[in-house]
XYZ file of C-alpha atoms in Angstrom:
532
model
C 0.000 0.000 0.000
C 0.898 3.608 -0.361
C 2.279 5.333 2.208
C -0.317 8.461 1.543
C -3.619 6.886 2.682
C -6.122 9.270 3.498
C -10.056 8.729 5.050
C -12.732 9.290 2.587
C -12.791 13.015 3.606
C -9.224 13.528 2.764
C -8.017 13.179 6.547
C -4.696 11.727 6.535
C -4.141 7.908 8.020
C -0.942 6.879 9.680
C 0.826 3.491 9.926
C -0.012 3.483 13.618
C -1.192 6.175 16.485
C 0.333 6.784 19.700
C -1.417 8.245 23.113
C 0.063 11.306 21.506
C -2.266 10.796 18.768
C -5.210 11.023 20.670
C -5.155 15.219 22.231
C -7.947 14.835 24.543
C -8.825 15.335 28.250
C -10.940 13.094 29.452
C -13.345 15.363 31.481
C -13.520 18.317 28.813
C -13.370 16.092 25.542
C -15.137 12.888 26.413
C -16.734 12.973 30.075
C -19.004 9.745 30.691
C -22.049 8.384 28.357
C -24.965 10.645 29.207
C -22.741 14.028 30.453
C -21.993 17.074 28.946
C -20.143 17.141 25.720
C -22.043 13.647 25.434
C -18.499 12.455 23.380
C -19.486 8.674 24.724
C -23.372 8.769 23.728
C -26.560 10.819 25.025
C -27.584 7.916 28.031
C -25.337 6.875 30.983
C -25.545 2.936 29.868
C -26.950 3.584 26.415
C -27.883 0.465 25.061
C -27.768 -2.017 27.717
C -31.121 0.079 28.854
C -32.532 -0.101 25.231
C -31.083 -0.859 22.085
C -31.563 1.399 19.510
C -34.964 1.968 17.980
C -34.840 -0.125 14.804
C -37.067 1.780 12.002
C -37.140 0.180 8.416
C -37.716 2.799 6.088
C -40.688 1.995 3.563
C -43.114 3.675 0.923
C -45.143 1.762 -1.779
C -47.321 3.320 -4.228
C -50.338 3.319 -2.359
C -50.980 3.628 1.539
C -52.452 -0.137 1.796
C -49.857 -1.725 0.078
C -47.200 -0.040 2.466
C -49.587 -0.563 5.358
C -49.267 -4.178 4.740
C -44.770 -3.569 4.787
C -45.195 -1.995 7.934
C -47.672 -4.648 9.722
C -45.178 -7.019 8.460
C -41.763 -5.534 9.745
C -43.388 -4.711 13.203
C -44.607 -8.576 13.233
C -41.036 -9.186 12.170
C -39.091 -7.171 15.280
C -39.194 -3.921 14.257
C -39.612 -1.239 16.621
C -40.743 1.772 14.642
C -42.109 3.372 11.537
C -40.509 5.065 8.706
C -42.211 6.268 5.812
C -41.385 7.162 2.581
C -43.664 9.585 0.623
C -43.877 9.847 -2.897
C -42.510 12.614 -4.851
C -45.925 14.551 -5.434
C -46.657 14.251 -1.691
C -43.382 16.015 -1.055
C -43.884 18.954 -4.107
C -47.404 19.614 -2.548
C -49.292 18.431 -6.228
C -52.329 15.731 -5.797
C -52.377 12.536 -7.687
C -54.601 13.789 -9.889
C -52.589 17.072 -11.405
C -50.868 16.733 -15.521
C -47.444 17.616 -12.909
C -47.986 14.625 -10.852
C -48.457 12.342 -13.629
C -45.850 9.264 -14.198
C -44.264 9.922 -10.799
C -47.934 9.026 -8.412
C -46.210 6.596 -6.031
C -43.229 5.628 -7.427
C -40.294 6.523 -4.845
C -42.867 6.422 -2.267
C -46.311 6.218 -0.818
C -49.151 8.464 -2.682
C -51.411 10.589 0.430
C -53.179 12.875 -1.005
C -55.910 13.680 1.919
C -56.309 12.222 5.599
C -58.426 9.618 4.426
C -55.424 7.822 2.535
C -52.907 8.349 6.352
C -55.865 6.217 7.802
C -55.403 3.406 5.850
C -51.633 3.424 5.956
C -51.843 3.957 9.386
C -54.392 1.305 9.705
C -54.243 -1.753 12.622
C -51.070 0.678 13.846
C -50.983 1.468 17.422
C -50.197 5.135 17.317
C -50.330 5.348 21.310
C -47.188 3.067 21.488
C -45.238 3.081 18.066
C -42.952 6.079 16.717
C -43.129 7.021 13.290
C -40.615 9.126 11.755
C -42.048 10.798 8.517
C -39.197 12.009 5.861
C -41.438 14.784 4.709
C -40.262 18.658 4.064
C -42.330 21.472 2.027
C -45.756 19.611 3.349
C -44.206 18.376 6.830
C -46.697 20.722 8.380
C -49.726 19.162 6.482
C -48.686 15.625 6.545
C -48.283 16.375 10.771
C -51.439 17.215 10.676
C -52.783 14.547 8.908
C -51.005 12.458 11.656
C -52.568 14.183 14.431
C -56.035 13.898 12.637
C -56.080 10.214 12.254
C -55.168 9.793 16.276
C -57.767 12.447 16.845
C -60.373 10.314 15.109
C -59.329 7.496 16.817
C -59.709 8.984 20.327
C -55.942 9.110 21.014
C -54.704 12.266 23.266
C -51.967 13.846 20.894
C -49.674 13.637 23.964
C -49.336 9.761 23.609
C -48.154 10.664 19.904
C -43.944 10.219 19.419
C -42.261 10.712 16.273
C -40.872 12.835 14.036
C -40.857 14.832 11.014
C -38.161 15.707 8.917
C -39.476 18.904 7.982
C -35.559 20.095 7.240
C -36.118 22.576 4.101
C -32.855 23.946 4.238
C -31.050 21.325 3.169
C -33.615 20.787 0.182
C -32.114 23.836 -1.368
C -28.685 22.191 -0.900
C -28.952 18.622 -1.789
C -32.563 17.222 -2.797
C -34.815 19.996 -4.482
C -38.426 18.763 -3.048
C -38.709 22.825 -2.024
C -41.807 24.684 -2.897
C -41.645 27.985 -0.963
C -39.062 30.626 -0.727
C -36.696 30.357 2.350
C -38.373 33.100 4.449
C -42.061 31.389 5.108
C -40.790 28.129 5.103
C -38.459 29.155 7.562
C -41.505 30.878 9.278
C -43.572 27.965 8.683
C -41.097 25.747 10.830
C -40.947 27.975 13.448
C -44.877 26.921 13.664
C -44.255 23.805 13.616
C -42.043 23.745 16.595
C -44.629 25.925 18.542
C -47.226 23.846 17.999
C -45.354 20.713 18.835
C -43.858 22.075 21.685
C -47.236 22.834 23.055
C -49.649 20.306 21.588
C -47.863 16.983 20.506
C -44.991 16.965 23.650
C -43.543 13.483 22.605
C -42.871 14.780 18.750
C -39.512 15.800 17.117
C -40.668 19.105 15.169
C -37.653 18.207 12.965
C -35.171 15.912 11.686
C -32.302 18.127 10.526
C -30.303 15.939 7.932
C -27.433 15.614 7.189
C -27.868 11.933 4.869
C -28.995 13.784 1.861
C -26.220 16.292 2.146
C -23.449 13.255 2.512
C -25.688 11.198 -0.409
C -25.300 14.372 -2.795
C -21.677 13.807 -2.456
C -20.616 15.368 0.706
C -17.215 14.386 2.968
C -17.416 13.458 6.636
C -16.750 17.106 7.578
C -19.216 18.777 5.100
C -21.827 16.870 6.412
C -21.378 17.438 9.840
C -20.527 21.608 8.962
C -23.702 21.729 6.968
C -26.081 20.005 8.537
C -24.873 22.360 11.780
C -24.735 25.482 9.935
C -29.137 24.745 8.776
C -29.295 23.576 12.522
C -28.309 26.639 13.849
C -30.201 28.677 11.346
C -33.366 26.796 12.643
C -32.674 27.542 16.599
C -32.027 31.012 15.417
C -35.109 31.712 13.541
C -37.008 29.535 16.825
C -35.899 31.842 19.140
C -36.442 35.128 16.554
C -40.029 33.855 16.936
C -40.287 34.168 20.778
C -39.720 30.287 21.647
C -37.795 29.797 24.630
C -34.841 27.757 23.657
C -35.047 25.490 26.690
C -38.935 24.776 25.163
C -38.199 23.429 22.080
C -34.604 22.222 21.437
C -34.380 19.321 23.653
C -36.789 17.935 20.589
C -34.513 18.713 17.914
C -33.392 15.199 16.198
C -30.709 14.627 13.462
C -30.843 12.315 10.660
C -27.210 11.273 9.397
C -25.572 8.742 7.005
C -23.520 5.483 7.565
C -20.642 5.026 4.794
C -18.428 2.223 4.551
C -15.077 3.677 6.378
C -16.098 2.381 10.012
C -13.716 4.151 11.882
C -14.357 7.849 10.384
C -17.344 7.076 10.564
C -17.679 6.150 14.472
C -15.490 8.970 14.914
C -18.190 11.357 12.913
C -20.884 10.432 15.478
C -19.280 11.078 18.153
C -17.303 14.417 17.266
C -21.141 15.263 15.905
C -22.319 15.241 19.861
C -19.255 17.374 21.165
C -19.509 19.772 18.385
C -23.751 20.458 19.038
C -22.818 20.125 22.775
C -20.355 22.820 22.723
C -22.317 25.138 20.057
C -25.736 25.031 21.984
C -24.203 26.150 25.234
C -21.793 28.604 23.515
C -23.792 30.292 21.149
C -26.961 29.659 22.757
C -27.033 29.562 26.451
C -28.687 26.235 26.485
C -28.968 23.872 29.133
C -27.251 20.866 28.893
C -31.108 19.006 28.240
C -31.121 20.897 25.253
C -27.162 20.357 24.113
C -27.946 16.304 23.851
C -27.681 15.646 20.314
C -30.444 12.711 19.205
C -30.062 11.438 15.677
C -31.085 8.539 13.290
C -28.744 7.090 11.216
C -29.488 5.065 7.833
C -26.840 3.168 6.082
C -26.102 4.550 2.823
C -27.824 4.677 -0.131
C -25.332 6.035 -2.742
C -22.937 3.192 -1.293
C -25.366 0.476 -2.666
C -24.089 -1.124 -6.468
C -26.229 -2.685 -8.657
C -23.195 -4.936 -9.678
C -23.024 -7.724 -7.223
C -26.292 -6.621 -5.381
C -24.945 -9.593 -2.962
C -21.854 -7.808 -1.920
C -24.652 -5.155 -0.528
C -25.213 -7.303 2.630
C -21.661 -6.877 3.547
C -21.326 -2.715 2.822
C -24.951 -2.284 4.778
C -23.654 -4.433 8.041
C -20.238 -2.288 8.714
C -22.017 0.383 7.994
C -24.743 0.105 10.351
C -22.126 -1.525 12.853
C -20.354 1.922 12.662
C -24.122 3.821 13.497
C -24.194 1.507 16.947
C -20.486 1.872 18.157
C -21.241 5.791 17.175
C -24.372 5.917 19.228
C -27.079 6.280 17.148
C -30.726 6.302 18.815
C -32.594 4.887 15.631
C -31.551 3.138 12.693
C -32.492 1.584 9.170
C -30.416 -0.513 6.946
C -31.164 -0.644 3.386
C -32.057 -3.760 1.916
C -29.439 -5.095 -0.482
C -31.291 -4.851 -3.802
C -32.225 -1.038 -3.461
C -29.944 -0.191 -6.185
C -32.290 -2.006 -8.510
C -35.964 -1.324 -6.896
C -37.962 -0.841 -3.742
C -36.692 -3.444 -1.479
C -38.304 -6.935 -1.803
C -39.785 -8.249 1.343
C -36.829 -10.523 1.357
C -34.690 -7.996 1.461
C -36.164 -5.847 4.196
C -36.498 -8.859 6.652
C -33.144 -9.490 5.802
C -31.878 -5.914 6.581
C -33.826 -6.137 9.375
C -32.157 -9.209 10.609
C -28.955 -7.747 10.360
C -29.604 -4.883 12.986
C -30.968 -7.805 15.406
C -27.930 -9.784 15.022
C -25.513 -6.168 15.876
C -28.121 -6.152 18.337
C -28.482 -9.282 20.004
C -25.256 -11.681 18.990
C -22.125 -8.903 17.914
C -21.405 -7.411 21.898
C -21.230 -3.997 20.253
C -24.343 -2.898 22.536
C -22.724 -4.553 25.848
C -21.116 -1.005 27.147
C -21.214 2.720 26.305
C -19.010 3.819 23.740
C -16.469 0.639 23.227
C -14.135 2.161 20.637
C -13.472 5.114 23.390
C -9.703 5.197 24.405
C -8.875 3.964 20.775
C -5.717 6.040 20.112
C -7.141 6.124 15.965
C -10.334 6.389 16.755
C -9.855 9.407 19.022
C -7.420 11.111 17.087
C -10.213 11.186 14.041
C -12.973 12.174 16.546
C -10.928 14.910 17.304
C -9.917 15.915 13.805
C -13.132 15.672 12.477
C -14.866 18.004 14.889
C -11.627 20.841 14.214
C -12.308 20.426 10.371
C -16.170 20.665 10.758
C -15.931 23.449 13.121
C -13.089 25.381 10.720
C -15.833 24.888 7.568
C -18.924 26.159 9.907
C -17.038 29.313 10.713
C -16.626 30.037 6.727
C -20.272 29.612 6.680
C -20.808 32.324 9.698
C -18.809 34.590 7.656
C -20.941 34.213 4.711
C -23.814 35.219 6.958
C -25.187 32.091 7.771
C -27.129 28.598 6.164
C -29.581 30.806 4.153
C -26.566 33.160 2.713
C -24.687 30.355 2.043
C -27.330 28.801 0.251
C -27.817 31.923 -1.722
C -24.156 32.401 -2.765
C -24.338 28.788 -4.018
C -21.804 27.806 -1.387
C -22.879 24.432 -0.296
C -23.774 23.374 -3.468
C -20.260 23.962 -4.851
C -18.785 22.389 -2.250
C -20.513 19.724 -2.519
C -20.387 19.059 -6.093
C -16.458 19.964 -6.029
C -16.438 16.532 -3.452
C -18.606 14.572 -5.448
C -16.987 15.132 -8.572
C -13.205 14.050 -6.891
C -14.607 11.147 -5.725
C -16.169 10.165 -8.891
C -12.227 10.944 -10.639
C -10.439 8.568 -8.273
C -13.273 5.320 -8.535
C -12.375 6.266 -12.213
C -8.991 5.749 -11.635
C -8.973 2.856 -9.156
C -7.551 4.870 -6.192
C -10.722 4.417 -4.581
C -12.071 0.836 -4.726
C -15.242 -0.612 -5.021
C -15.276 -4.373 -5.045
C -17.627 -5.327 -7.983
C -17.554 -2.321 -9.896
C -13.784 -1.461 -10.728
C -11.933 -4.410 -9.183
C -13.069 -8.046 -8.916
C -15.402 -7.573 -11.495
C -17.037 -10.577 -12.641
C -18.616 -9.064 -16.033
C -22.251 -10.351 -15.256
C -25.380 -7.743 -15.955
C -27.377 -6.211 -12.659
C -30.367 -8.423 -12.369
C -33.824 -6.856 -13.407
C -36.410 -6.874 -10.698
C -39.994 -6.585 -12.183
C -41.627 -3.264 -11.455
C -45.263 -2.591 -10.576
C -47.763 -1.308 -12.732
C -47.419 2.450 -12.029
C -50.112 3.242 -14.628
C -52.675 1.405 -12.805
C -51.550 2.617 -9.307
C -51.833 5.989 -10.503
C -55.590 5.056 -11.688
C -56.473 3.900 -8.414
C -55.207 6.860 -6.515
C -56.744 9.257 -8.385
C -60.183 7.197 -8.322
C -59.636 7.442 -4.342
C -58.905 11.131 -4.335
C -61.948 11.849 -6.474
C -64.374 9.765 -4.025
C -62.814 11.936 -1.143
C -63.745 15.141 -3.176
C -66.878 14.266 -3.853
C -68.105 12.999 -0.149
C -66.742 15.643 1.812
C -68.457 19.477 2.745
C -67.583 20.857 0.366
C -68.463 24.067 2.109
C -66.702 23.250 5.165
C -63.676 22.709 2.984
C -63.319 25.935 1.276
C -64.505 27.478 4.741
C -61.068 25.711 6.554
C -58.954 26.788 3.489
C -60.331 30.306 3.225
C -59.287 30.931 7.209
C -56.027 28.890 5.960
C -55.206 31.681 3.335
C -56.578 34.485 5.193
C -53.701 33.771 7.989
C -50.914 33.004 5.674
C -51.255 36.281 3.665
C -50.440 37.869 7.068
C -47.298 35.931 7.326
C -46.153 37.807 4.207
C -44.212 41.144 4.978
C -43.624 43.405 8.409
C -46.394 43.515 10.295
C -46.410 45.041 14.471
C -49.586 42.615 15.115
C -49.205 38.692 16.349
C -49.617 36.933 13.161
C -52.262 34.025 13.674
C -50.773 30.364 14.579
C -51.007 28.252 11.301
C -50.813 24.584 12.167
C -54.048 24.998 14.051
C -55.853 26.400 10.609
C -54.188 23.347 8.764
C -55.460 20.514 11.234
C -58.614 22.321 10.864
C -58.375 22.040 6.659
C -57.165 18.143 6.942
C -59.919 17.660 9.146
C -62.488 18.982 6.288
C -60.621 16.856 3.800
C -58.723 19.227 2.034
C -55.893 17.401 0.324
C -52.356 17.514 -0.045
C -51.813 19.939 -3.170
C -54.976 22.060 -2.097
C -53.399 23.317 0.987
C -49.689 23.802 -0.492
C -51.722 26.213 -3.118
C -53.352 27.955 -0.794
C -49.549 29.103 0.469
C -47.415 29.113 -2.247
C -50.231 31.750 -3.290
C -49.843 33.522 -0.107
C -46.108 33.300 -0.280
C -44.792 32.635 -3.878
C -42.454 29.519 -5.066
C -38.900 29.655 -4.679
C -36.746 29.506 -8.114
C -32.938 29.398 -7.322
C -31.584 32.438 -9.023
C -34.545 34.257 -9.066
């Protein structure tokens, strides 16, 4: 091997480390598992109280066919929901729009109105499962939706856990499933947290991600920088709003990715809980309750080859091995044939099996923190968290997450990564068994698809019936208070703008759907067009 070997993120790798190596003291740098900087993990004997909530991530065209995933991965040993939306749900279009056609239910679940989050929530009990929700633009509608169906069920919303993503910054960085400009939907999120905080206790008002920033083609350190730079940004803009910081930020969750380089990758969690830890109480004055940082982790999804789809079982295990010696609080491994198509039942119990075995048969969840005291391992927990913090203040000097975004910052970045990556798989410094070494020249299986075409029918057929069986006066009633509110969210104003998640669980509860809510504030606030 070359003597030059670096980490993924360009961190230099000796032949061996030293207790020189390492730079910490114990009581300022690590401390124990569950104290301030939380180094060794959020909970004094993290998993030997609980292991790790293990949430399978799944969306399939319509809400009873993912209903039926999720009734079988609970039966199977899971321990929460995840659910994946379909790309209409996330722009704020119904099923039945010319934009949403071709794409109804195809990277995810189709819910157009509350009527469609019954059925996938159907047989589900809401009072004791989690459900994490990777929604953005329409977090605050599909929350609602959430809160409806429990409502109509007679369950208190304070029994209610889960979370929503509802993370829009980094959908002008890395994904694109924005529909507003950044002012309202910063506003917007503000709500969200208010309400939460004082309606649905138990709920994470936000999942602030860094996975989609790293799966764009981030390092290590950019994804930690960034996904810090839109979290402070959001406490900010909390706070701007009159929340209390101590009232809503012990809620704040994280979302981050699992690569394949276990060690930086340990070493990323944890220098991700003494970098929050220290910029909460320095910039913030927050208690250490709200300094704890909380994140899921999924193993990642750029990492998965469609050459080989076998050699997937291997790549998903170290990496979600990494997520539990880092820490994580919930978790989902992809299922090995996700390059391909949605994962096959097969797959999913498999992926699912593979967290039980970490869980139950590997020792990793016997003590706090095992790799701790690792002279490597602490040297690149300390690195990482000076190179994150050195890229965070370039962002501060730019004027912040939204400034940065504007100047086109991250996105360079980003792409500059990406694109050196891509240049050394090209030239074999970077391997990646199956693809350009110990290639075996066979052609990626085909998986059968579903027929789209007559998914899409069937949706639209549902939303119609909805439509047609609701008041329709009561409808246009809920969205006409809806619209009336939101236009005085536009501009300066020295009156107390009206609350707006209580106006959209009133318009869910009429049936108003998905894409006639988003309308009613995009025309209130405009759609964002980078450049414009």
């Amino acid at each position: 091997m070359p003597d030059d070997l670096e980490t993924p993120s360009g961190l230099p790798v000796k032949p061996v480390y030293r207790p020189d190596d390492a730079h910490i003291e114990y009581a300022r740098d690590l401390g124990d598992p569950g104290a301030y900087p939380y180094t060794r993990g959020v909970q004094p004997t993290m998993y030997r109280g609980r292991l790790w909530t293990m949430r399978q991530y799944a969306g399939f065209g319509t809400a009873q066919e993912t209903n039926t995933r999720f009734r079988m991965l609970l039966a199977k040993g899971q321990t929460g929901l995840s659910v994946a939306f379909d790309l209409p749900t996330q722009m704020g279009i119904d099923s039945d729009s010319p934009r949403a056609l071709g794409e109804v239910g195809r990277v995810g679940v189709a819910i157009d109105t509350v009527e469609d989050m019954h059925v996938l929530l159907d047989q589900i009990p809401l009072d004791t499962v989690s459900t994490s929700m990777t929604i953005n633009a329409t977090a605050a509608t599909l929350l609602a939706m959430y809160v409806v169906v429990a409502e109509e069920r007679g369950i208190p919303r304070a029994k209610l856990s889960g979370t929503i993503q509802n993370d829009i910054l980094k959908e002008y960085i890395a994904r694109g499933t924005y529909i507003y400009p950044p002012g309202p939907s910063l506003a917007l999120i503000a709500e969200i947290f208010r309400f939460c905080a004082e309606d649905v206790p138990s709920w994470n008002p936000i999942s602030i991600s860094g996975y989609h920033i790293r799966e764009a083609g981030a390092t290590a350190v950019q994804e930690l920088a960034f996904t810090f730079a839109n979290a402070m940004a959001y406490v900010a803009g909390a706070l701007d709003a009159g929340l209390a910081i101590d009232a809503f930020a012990p809620r704040l969750s994280f979302f981050f990715a699992a690569h394949n380089d276990l060690f930086e990758e340990v070493a990323k969690f944890r220098a991700a809980r003494r970098l929050y830890a220290r910029l909460m109480r320095e910039r913030f004055g927050a208690s250490d309750a709200s300094a704890r940082l909380r994140f899921h982790t999924q193993t990642g999804g750029v990492t998965l080859q469609a050459q080989q789809p076998l050699n997937n079982v291997v790549r998903v295990t170290v990496q979600a091995l990494s997520a539990v010696l880092g820490g994580t609080q919930s978790l989902h491994t992809n299922g090995y044939d996700e390059a391909l198509s949605l994962p096959t039942a097969e797959a999913a119990t498999l992926a699912l099996r593979t967290q039980q075995i970490i869980g139950y048969e590997s020792g990793a969840a016997l003590t706090a923190d095992p790799l701790a005291g690792s002279y490597y391992v602490e040297h690149l927990t300390s690195t990482l968290e000076a190179e994150a913090e050195a890229l965070l203040q370039r962002v501060d000097e730019l004027g912040g997450a939204a400034k940065a975004i504007e100047a086109g910052f991250f996105q360079e970045e980003i792409a500059r990564s990406a694109y050196e990556f891509q240049l050394r798989v090209e030239r074999g410094e970077t391997i990646i068994v199956g693809v350009n070494k110990f290639t075996e020249g066979d052609e990626s299986p085909v998986i059968p698809s579903p027929d789209y075409s007559a998914l899409e029918r069937e949706q639209v057929a549902r939303l119609r019936a909805v439509r047609a069986a609701r008041d329709a006066k009561a409808t246009q009633a809920a969205l006409g208070a809806l619209r009336a509110a939101s236009a005085s969210h536009v501009g300066e104003t020295d009156g107390v703008r009206p609350h707006l998640m209580p106006l959209i669980v009133d318009a869910v509860r009429a049936r108003a759907s998905v894409g006639e809510i988003s309308d009613v504030l995009s025309g209130a606030w405009g759609a964002y067009r980078p450049g414009a």
